[in-house]
Short mmCIF file of C-alpha atoms in Angstrom, two decimals:
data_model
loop_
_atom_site.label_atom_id
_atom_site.label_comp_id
_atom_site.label_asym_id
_atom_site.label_seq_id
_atom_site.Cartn_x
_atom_site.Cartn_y
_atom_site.Cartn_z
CA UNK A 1 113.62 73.85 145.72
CA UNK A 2 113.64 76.22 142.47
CA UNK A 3 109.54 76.39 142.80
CA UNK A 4 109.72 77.79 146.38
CA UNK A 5 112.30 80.24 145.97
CA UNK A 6 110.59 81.70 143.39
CA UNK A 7 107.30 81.37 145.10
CA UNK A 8 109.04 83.16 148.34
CA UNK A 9 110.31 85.49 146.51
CA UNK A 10 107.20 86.70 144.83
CA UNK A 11 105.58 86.53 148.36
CA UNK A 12 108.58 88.68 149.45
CA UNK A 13 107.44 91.20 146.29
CA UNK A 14 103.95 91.20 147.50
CA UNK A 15 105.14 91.82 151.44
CA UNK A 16 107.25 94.66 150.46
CA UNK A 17 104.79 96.70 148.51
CA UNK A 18 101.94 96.14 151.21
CA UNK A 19 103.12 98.27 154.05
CA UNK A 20 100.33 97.58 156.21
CA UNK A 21 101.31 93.80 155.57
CA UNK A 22 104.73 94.49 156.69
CA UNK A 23 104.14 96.19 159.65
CA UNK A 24 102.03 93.39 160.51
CA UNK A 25 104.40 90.84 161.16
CA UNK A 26 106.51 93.24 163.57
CA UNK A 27 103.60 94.23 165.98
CA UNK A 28 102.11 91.33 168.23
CA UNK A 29 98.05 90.64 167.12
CA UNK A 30 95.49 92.12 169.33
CA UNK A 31 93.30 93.68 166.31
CA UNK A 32 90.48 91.32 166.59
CA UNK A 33 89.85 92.11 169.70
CA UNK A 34 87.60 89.04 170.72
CA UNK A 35 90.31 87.04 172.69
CA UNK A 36 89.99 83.81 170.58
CA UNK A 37 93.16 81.58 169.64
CA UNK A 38 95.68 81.96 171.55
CA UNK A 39 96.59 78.30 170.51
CA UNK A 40 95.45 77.04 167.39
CA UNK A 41 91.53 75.94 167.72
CA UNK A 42 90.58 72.40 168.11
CA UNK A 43 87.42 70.02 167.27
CA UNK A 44 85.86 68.57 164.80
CA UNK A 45 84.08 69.38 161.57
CA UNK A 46 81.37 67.94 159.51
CA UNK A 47 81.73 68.69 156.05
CA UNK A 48 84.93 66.37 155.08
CA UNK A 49 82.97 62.91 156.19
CA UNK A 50 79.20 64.18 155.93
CA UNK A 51 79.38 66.74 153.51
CA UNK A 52 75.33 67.90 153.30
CA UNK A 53 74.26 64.35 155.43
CA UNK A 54 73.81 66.19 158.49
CA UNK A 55 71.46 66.47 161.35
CA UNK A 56 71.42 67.33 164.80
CA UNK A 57 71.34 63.64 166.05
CA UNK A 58 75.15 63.62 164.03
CA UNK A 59 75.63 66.44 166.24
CA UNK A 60 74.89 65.61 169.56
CA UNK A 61 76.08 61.84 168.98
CA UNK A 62 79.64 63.41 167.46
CA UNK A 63 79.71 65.76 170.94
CA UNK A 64 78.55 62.66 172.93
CA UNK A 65 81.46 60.70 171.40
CA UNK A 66 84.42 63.29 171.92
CA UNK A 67 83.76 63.12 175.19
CA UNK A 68 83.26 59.25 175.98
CA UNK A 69 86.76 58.65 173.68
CA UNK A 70 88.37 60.98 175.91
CA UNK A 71 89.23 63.81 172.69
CA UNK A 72 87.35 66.31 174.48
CA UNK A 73 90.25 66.22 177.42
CA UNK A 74 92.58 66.52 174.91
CA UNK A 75 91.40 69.91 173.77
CA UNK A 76 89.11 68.89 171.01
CA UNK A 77 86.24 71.12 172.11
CA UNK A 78 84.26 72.74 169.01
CA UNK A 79 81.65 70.77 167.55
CA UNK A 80 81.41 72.70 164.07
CA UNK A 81 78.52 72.14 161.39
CA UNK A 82 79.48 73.04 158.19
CA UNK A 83 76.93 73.79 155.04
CA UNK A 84 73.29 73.04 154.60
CA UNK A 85 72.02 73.33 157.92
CA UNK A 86 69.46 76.50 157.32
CA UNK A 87 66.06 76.37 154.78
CA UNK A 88 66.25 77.91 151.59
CA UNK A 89 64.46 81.13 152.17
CA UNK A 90 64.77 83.08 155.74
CA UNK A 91 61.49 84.08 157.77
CA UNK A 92 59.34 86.59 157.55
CA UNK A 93 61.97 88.87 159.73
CA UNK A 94 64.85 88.37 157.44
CA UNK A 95 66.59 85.98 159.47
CA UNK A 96 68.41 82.38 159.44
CA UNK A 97 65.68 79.25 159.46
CA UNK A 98 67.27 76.04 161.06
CA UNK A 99 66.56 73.42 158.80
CA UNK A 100 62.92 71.84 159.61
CA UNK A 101 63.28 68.10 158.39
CA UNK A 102 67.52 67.83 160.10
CA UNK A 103 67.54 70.39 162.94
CA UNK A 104 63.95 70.31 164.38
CA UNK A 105 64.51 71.54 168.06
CA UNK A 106 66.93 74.33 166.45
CA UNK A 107 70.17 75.58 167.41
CA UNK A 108 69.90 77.27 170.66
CA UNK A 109 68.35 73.87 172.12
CA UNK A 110 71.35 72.18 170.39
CA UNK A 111 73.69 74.63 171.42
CA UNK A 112 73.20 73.93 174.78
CA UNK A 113 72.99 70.16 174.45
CA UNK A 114 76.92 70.90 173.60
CA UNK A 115 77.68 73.30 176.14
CA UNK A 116 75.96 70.36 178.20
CA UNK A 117 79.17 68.64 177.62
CA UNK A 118 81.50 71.00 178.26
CA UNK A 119 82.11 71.83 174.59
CA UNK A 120 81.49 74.58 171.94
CA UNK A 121 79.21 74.59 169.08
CA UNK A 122 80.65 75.88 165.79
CA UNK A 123 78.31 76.92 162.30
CA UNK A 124 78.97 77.59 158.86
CA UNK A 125 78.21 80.89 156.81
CA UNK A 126 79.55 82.80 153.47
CA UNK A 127 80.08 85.87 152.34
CA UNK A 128 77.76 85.64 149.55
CA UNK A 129 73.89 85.12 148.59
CA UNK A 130 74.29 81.80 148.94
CA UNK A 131 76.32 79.45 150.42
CA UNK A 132 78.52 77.12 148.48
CA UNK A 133 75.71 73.96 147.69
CA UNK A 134 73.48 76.84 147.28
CA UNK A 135 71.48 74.92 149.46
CA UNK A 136 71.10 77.79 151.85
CA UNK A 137 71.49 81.35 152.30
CA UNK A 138 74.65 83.33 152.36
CA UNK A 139 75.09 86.36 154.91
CA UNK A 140 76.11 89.23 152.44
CA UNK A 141 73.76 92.41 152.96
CA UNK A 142 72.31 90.53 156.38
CA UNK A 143 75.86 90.42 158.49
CA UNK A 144 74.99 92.44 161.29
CA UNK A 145 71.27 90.00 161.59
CA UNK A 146 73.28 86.60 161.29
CA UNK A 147 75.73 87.70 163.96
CA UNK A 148 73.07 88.20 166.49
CA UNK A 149 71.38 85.64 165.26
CA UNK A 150 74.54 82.92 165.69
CA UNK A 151 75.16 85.31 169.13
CA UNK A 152 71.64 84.47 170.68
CA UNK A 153 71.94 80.83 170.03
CA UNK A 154 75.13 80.21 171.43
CA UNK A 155 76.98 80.00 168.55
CA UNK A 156 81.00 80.05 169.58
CA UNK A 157 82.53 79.44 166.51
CA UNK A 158 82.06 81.07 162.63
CA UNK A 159 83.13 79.04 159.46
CA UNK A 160 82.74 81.93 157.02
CA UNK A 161 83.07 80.64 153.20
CA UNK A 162 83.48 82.95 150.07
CA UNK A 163 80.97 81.72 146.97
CA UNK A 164 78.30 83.15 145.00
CA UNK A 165 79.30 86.84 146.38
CA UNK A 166 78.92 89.42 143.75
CA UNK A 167 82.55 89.42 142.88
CA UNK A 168 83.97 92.14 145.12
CA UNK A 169 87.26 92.07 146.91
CA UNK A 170 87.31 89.43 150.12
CA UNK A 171 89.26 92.31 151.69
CA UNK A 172 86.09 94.12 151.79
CA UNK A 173 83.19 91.80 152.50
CA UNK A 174 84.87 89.41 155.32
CA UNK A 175 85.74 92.59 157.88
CA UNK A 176 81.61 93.83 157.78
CA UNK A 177 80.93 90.36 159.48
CA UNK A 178 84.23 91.03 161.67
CA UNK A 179 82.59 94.19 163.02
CA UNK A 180 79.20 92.33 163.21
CA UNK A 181 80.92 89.97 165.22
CA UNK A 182 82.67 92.23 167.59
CA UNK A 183 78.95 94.08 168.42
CA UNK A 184 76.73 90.98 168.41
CA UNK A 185 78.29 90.41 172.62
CA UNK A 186 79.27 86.93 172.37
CA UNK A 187 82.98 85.96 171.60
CA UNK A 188 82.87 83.80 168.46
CA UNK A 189 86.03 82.51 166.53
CA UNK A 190 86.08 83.62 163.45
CA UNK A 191 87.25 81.05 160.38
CA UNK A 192 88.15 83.02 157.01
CA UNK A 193 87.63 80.57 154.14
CA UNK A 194 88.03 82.06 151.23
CA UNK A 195 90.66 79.54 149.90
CA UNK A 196 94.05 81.40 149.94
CA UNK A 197 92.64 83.52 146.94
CA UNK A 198 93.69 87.04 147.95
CA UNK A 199 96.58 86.13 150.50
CA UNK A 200 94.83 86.55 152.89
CA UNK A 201 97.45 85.70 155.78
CA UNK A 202 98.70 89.59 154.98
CA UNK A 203 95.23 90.95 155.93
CA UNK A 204 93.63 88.11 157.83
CA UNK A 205 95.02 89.08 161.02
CA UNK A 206 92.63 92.13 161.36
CA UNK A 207 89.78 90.14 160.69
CA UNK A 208 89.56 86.74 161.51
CA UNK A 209 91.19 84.31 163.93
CA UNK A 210 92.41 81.75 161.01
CA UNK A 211 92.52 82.26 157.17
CA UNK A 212 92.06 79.30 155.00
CA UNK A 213 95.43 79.57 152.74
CA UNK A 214 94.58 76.86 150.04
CA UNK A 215 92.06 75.46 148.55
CA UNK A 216 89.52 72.38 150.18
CA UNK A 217 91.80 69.36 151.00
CA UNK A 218 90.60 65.59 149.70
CA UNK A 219 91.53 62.33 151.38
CA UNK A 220 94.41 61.38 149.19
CA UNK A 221 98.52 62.24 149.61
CA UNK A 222 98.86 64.59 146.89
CA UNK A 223 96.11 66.53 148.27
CA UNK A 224 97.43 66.54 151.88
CA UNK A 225 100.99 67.70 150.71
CA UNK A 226 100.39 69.99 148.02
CA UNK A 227 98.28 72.24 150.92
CA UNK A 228 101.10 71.39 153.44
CA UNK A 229 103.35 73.23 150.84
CA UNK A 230 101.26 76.02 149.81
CA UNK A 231 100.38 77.03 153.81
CA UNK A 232 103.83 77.02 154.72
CA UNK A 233 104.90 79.91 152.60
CA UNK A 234 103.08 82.01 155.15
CA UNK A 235 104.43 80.61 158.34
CA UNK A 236 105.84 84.37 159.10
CA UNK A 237 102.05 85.48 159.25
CA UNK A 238 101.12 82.57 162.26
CA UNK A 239 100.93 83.94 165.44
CA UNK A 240 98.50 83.53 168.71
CA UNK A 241 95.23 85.32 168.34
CA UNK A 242 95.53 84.28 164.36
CA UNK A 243 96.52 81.07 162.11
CA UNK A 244 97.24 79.53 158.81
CA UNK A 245 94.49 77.20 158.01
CA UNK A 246 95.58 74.72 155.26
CA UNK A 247 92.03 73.02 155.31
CA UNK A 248 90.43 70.66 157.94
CA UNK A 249 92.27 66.56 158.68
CA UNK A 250 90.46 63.96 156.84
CA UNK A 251 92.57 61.31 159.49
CA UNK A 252 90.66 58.56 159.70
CA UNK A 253 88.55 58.76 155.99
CA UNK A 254 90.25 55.71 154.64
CA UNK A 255 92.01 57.65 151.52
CA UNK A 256 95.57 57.30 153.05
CA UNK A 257 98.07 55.07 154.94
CA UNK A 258 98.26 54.98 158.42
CA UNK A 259 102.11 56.34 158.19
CA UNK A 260 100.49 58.89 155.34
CA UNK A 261 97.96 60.28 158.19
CA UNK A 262 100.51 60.60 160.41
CA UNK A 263 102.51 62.81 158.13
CA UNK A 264 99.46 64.39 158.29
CA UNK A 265 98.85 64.97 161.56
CA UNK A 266 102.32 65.95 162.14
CA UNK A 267 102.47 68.49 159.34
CA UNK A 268 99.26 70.17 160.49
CA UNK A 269 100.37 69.97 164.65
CA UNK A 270 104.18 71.51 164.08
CA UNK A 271 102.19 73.74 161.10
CA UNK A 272 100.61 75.09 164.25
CA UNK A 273 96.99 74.31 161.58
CA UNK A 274 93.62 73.92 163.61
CA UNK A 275 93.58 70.98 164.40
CA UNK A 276 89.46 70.15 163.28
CA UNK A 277 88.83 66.08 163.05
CA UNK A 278 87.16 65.56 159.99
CA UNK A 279 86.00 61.57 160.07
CA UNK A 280 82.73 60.11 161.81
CA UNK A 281 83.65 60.00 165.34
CA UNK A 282 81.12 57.99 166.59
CA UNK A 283 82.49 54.57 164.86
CA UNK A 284 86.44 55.87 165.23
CA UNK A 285 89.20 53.13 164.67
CA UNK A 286 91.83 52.11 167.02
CA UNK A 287 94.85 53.48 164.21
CA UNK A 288 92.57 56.69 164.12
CA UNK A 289 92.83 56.99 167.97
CA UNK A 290 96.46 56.60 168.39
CA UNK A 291 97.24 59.71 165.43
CA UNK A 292 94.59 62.11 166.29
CA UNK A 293 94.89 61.56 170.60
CA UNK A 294 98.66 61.71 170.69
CA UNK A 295 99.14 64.16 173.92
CA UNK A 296 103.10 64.68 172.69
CA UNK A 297 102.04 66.27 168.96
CA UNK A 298 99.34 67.99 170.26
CA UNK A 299 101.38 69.45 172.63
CA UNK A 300 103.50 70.88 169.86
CA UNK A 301 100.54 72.39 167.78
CA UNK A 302 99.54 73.99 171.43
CA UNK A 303 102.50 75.47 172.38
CA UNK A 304 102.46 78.80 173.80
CA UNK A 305 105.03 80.01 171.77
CA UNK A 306 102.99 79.93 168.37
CA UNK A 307 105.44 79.71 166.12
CA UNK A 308 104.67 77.98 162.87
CA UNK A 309 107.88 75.67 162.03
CA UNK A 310 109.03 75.76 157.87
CA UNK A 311 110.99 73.59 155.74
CA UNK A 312 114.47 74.21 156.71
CA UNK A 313 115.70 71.78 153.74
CA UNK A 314 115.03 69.73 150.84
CA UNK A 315 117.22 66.89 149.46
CA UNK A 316 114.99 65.32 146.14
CA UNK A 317 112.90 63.55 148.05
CA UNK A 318 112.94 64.09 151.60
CA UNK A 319 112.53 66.90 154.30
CA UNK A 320 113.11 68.46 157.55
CA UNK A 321 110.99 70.50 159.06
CA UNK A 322 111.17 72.56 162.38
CA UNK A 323 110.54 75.14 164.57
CA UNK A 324 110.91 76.85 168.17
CA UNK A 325 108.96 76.08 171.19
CA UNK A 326 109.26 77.25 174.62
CA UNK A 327 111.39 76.71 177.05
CA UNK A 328 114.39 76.59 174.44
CA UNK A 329 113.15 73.72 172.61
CA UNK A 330 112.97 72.58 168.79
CA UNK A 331 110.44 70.71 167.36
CA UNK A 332 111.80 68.33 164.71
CA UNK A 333 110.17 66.68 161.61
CA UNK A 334 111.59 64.56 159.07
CA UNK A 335 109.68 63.34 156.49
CA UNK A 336 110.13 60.94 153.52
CA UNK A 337 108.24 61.75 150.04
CA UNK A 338 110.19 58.88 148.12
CA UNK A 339 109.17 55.43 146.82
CA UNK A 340 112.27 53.89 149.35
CA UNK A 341 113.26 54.41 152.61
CA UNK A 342 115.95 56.51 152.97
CA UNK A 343 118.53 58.27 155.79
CA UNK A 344 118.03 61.68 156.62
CA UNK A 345 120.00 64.01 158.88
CA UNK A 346 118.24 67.27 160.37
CA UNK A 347 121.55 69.61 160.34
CA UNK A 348 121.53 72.43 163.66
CA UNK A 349 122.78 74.77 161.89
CA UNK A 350 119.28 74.39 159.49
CA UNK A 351 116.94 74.42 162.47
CA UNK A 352 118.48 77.17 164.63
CA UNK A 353 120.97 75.18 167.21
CA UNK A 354 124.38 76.39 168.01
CA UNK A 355 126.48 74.17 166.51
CA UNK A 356 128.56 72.73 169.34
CA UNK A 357 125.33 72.45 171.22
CA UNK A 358 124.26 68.86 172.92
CA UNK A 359 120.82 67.82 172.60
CA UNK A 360 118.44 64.83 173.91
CA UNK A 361 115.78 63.68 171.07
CA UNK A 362 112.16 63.10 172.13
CA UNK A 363 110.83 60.53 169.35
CA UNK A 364 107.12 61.96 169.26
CA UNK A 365 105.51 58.84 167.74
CA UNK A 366 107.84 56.41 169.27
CA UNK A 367 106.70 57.87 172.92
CA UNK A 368 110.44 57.49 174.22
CA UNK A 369 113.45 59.29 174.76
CA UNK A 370 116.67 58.07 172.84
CA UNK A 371 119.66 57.37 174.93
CA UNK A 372 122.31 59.03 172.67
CA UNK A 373 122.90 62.42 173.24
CA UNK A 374 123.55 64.35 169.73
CA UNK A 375 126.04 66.86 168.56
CA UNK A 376 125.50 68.84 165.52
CA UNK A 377 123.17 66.42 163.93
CA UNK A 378 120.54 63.95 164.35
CA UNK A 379 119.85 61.25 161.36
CA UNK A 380 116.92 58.55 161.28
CA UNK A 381 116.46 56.14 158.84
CA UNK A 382 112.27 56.46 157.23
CA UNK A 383 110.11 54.46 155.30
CA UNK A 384 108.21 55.73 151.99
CA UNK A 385 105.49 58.47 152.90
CA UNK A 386 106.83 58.22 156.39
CA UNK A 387 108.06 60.30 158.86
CA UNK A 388 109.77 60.72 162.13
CA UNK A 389 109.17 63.85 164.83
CA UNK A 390 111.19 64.58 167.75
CA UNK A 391 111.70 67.55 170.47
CA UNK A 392 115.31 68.53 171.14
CA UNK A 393 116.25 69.88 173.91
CA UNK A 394 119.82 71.51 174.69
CA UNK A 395 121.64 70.09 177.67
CA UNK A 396 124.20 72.44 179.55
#
């Protein structure tokens, strides 16, 4: 409790003497201009399972697989490839070589094998020389050239990382491939990675339609929570047309528990986080399934309200989480970080209900709504690295 009321107030410091920053969180977004994110984007991703493994045949098998699963209904719709994709060198015209020996029939063909399916195709970039395995090149001095480039293809989606740059501000070489992006006459969403370096949810919103807040994620619990924590000091900045990215879901990798993934899940979904699969879809587990397609969470991370829920309080070594939806709703989430299972009581006067005020609970994981009728409080009983969610509604 100590570390994040210092971190919020040196956040508050940092608000405070950024003026631009503060008038930012007043005034509704409508900077980028490109009519992106509304909701928080959705899809998959290949770097956290394939890392540099990847072809197009992983491609077009991954988009042939969200769609025969059914994940494609559910609103997972951008197919994104992450590094390594491109040759070494560009061509003779200065521009971006599809990879010969992985992506042969190149990426307008495989572009519109996933627009075929009624889905979007997402790529990878940096704002550097070279891209972070150095494997490829980056898109500094050649930003207007890529984004006609990604524009011609089909491209509907930019993952833009920050490595091997030549160590100038973020703030100044991620909003030359904004405007690039706004003149090359395609709408493409545009990703911000640069890792949460330079805060960038105070300047992000101008220039991208997500902003990476921490640094890469790995499939274990420490890593999950620790960028849970450090993306929800921003929840203020989260809005529609603009998001807190706290790194892609590695749900279904085999590093965590099944309860542990659905902490997960639920911390990215009431986060209102992309929501970018990050395991091999194409040999997806039945566990996997029942996290990552669960219509009620989703729900939450889609609501049109798009308003990014925060720890409301912290007893040693439990939580509760929420935050408003529409329609006068609350969505709930209490979550155990103990060795034993434990009570824990989500107070109204912590998550913004009148006091007197009667709700009915919506278990989220449990699909059911509970027959009591609660007054001031709700308290569930969760097992280590578990959690529960719910959605209370008042009743007049």
């Amino acid at each position: 409790m100590e570390y994040l009321l210092i971190t919020r107030s040196l956040l508050f410091l940092i608000i405070t003497c950024t003026a631009t920053a503060t008038e930012s969180i007043i005034s509704r977004r409508d900077l980028l201009g490109n009519g992106l994110a509304s909701t928080p984007p959705m899809g998959w991703n290949s770097w956290n399972h394939f890392n540099c493994k990847i072809d197009e045949n992983i491609i077009k098998q991954t988009a042939d697989s969200l769609v025969s699963t059914g994940l494609s209904k559910l609103g997972y719709k951008y197919v994104n490839i992450d590094d390594c994709w491109a040759e070494i060198s560009r061509n003779d015209k200065g521009e971006l070589v599809p990879k010969k020996s992985t992506f042969p029939s190149g990426m307008k063909a495989l572009a519109d094998y996933v627009h075929s399916k009624g889905l979007k195709l997402g790529i990878y970039s940096d704002a550097g020389y070279y891209t972070c395995s150095k494997k490829m090149p980056g898109s500094l001095g050649h930003e207007e050239q890529d984004a006609k480039t990604f524009a011609s293809w089909g491209i509907d989606y930019l993952k833009y990382d920050n490595c091997n740059n030549d160590e100038s501000r973020p703030t100044l070489r991620y909003p030359v491939m904004t405007r690039a992006l706004m003149k090359a006459g395609r709408p493409i969403f545009f990703s911000l990675c640069e890792w949460g370096d330079m805060h960038p949810a105070l300047w992000g919103y101008t220039v991208g339609n997500s902003w990476r807040t921490t640094n890469d994620i790995s499939d274990t619990w420490e890593s999950m929570v620790s960028r849970a924590d450090q993306n929800e000091v921003y929840a203020d900045f989260a809005r529609p047309g603009g998001w807190n990215d706290p790194d892609m879901l590695e749900v279904g990798n085999g590093g965590m528990t099944k309860d542990e993934y659905i902490i997960h899940f639920s911390i990215w979904a009431i986060s209102k986080a992309p929501l970018l699969i990050g395991c091999d879809t194409r040999n997806i587990t039945k566990d996997t399934m029942e996290i990552i397609a669960n219509k009620e969470v989703i729900a939450v991370n889609q609501d049109k309200l798009g308003v990014q829920a925060k720890k409301v309080r912290m007893e040693g070594d439990w939580e509760v989480w929420a935050g408003p939806l529409s329609n006068y709703r609350v969505a709930v989430l209490i979550m155990n970080r103990g060795s034993w299972r434990t009570a824990i009581t989500a107070h109204w006067d912590d998550i913004g209900i009148p006091p007197n005020t009667s709700v009915v609970a919506r278990d989220l994981w449990e699909h059911k709504t509970l027959k009591t009728r609660f007054v001031g409080n709700l308290t569930a009983t969760v097992d280590s690295h578990a959690c529960k969610m719910y959605i209370l509604k008042p009743v007049y």
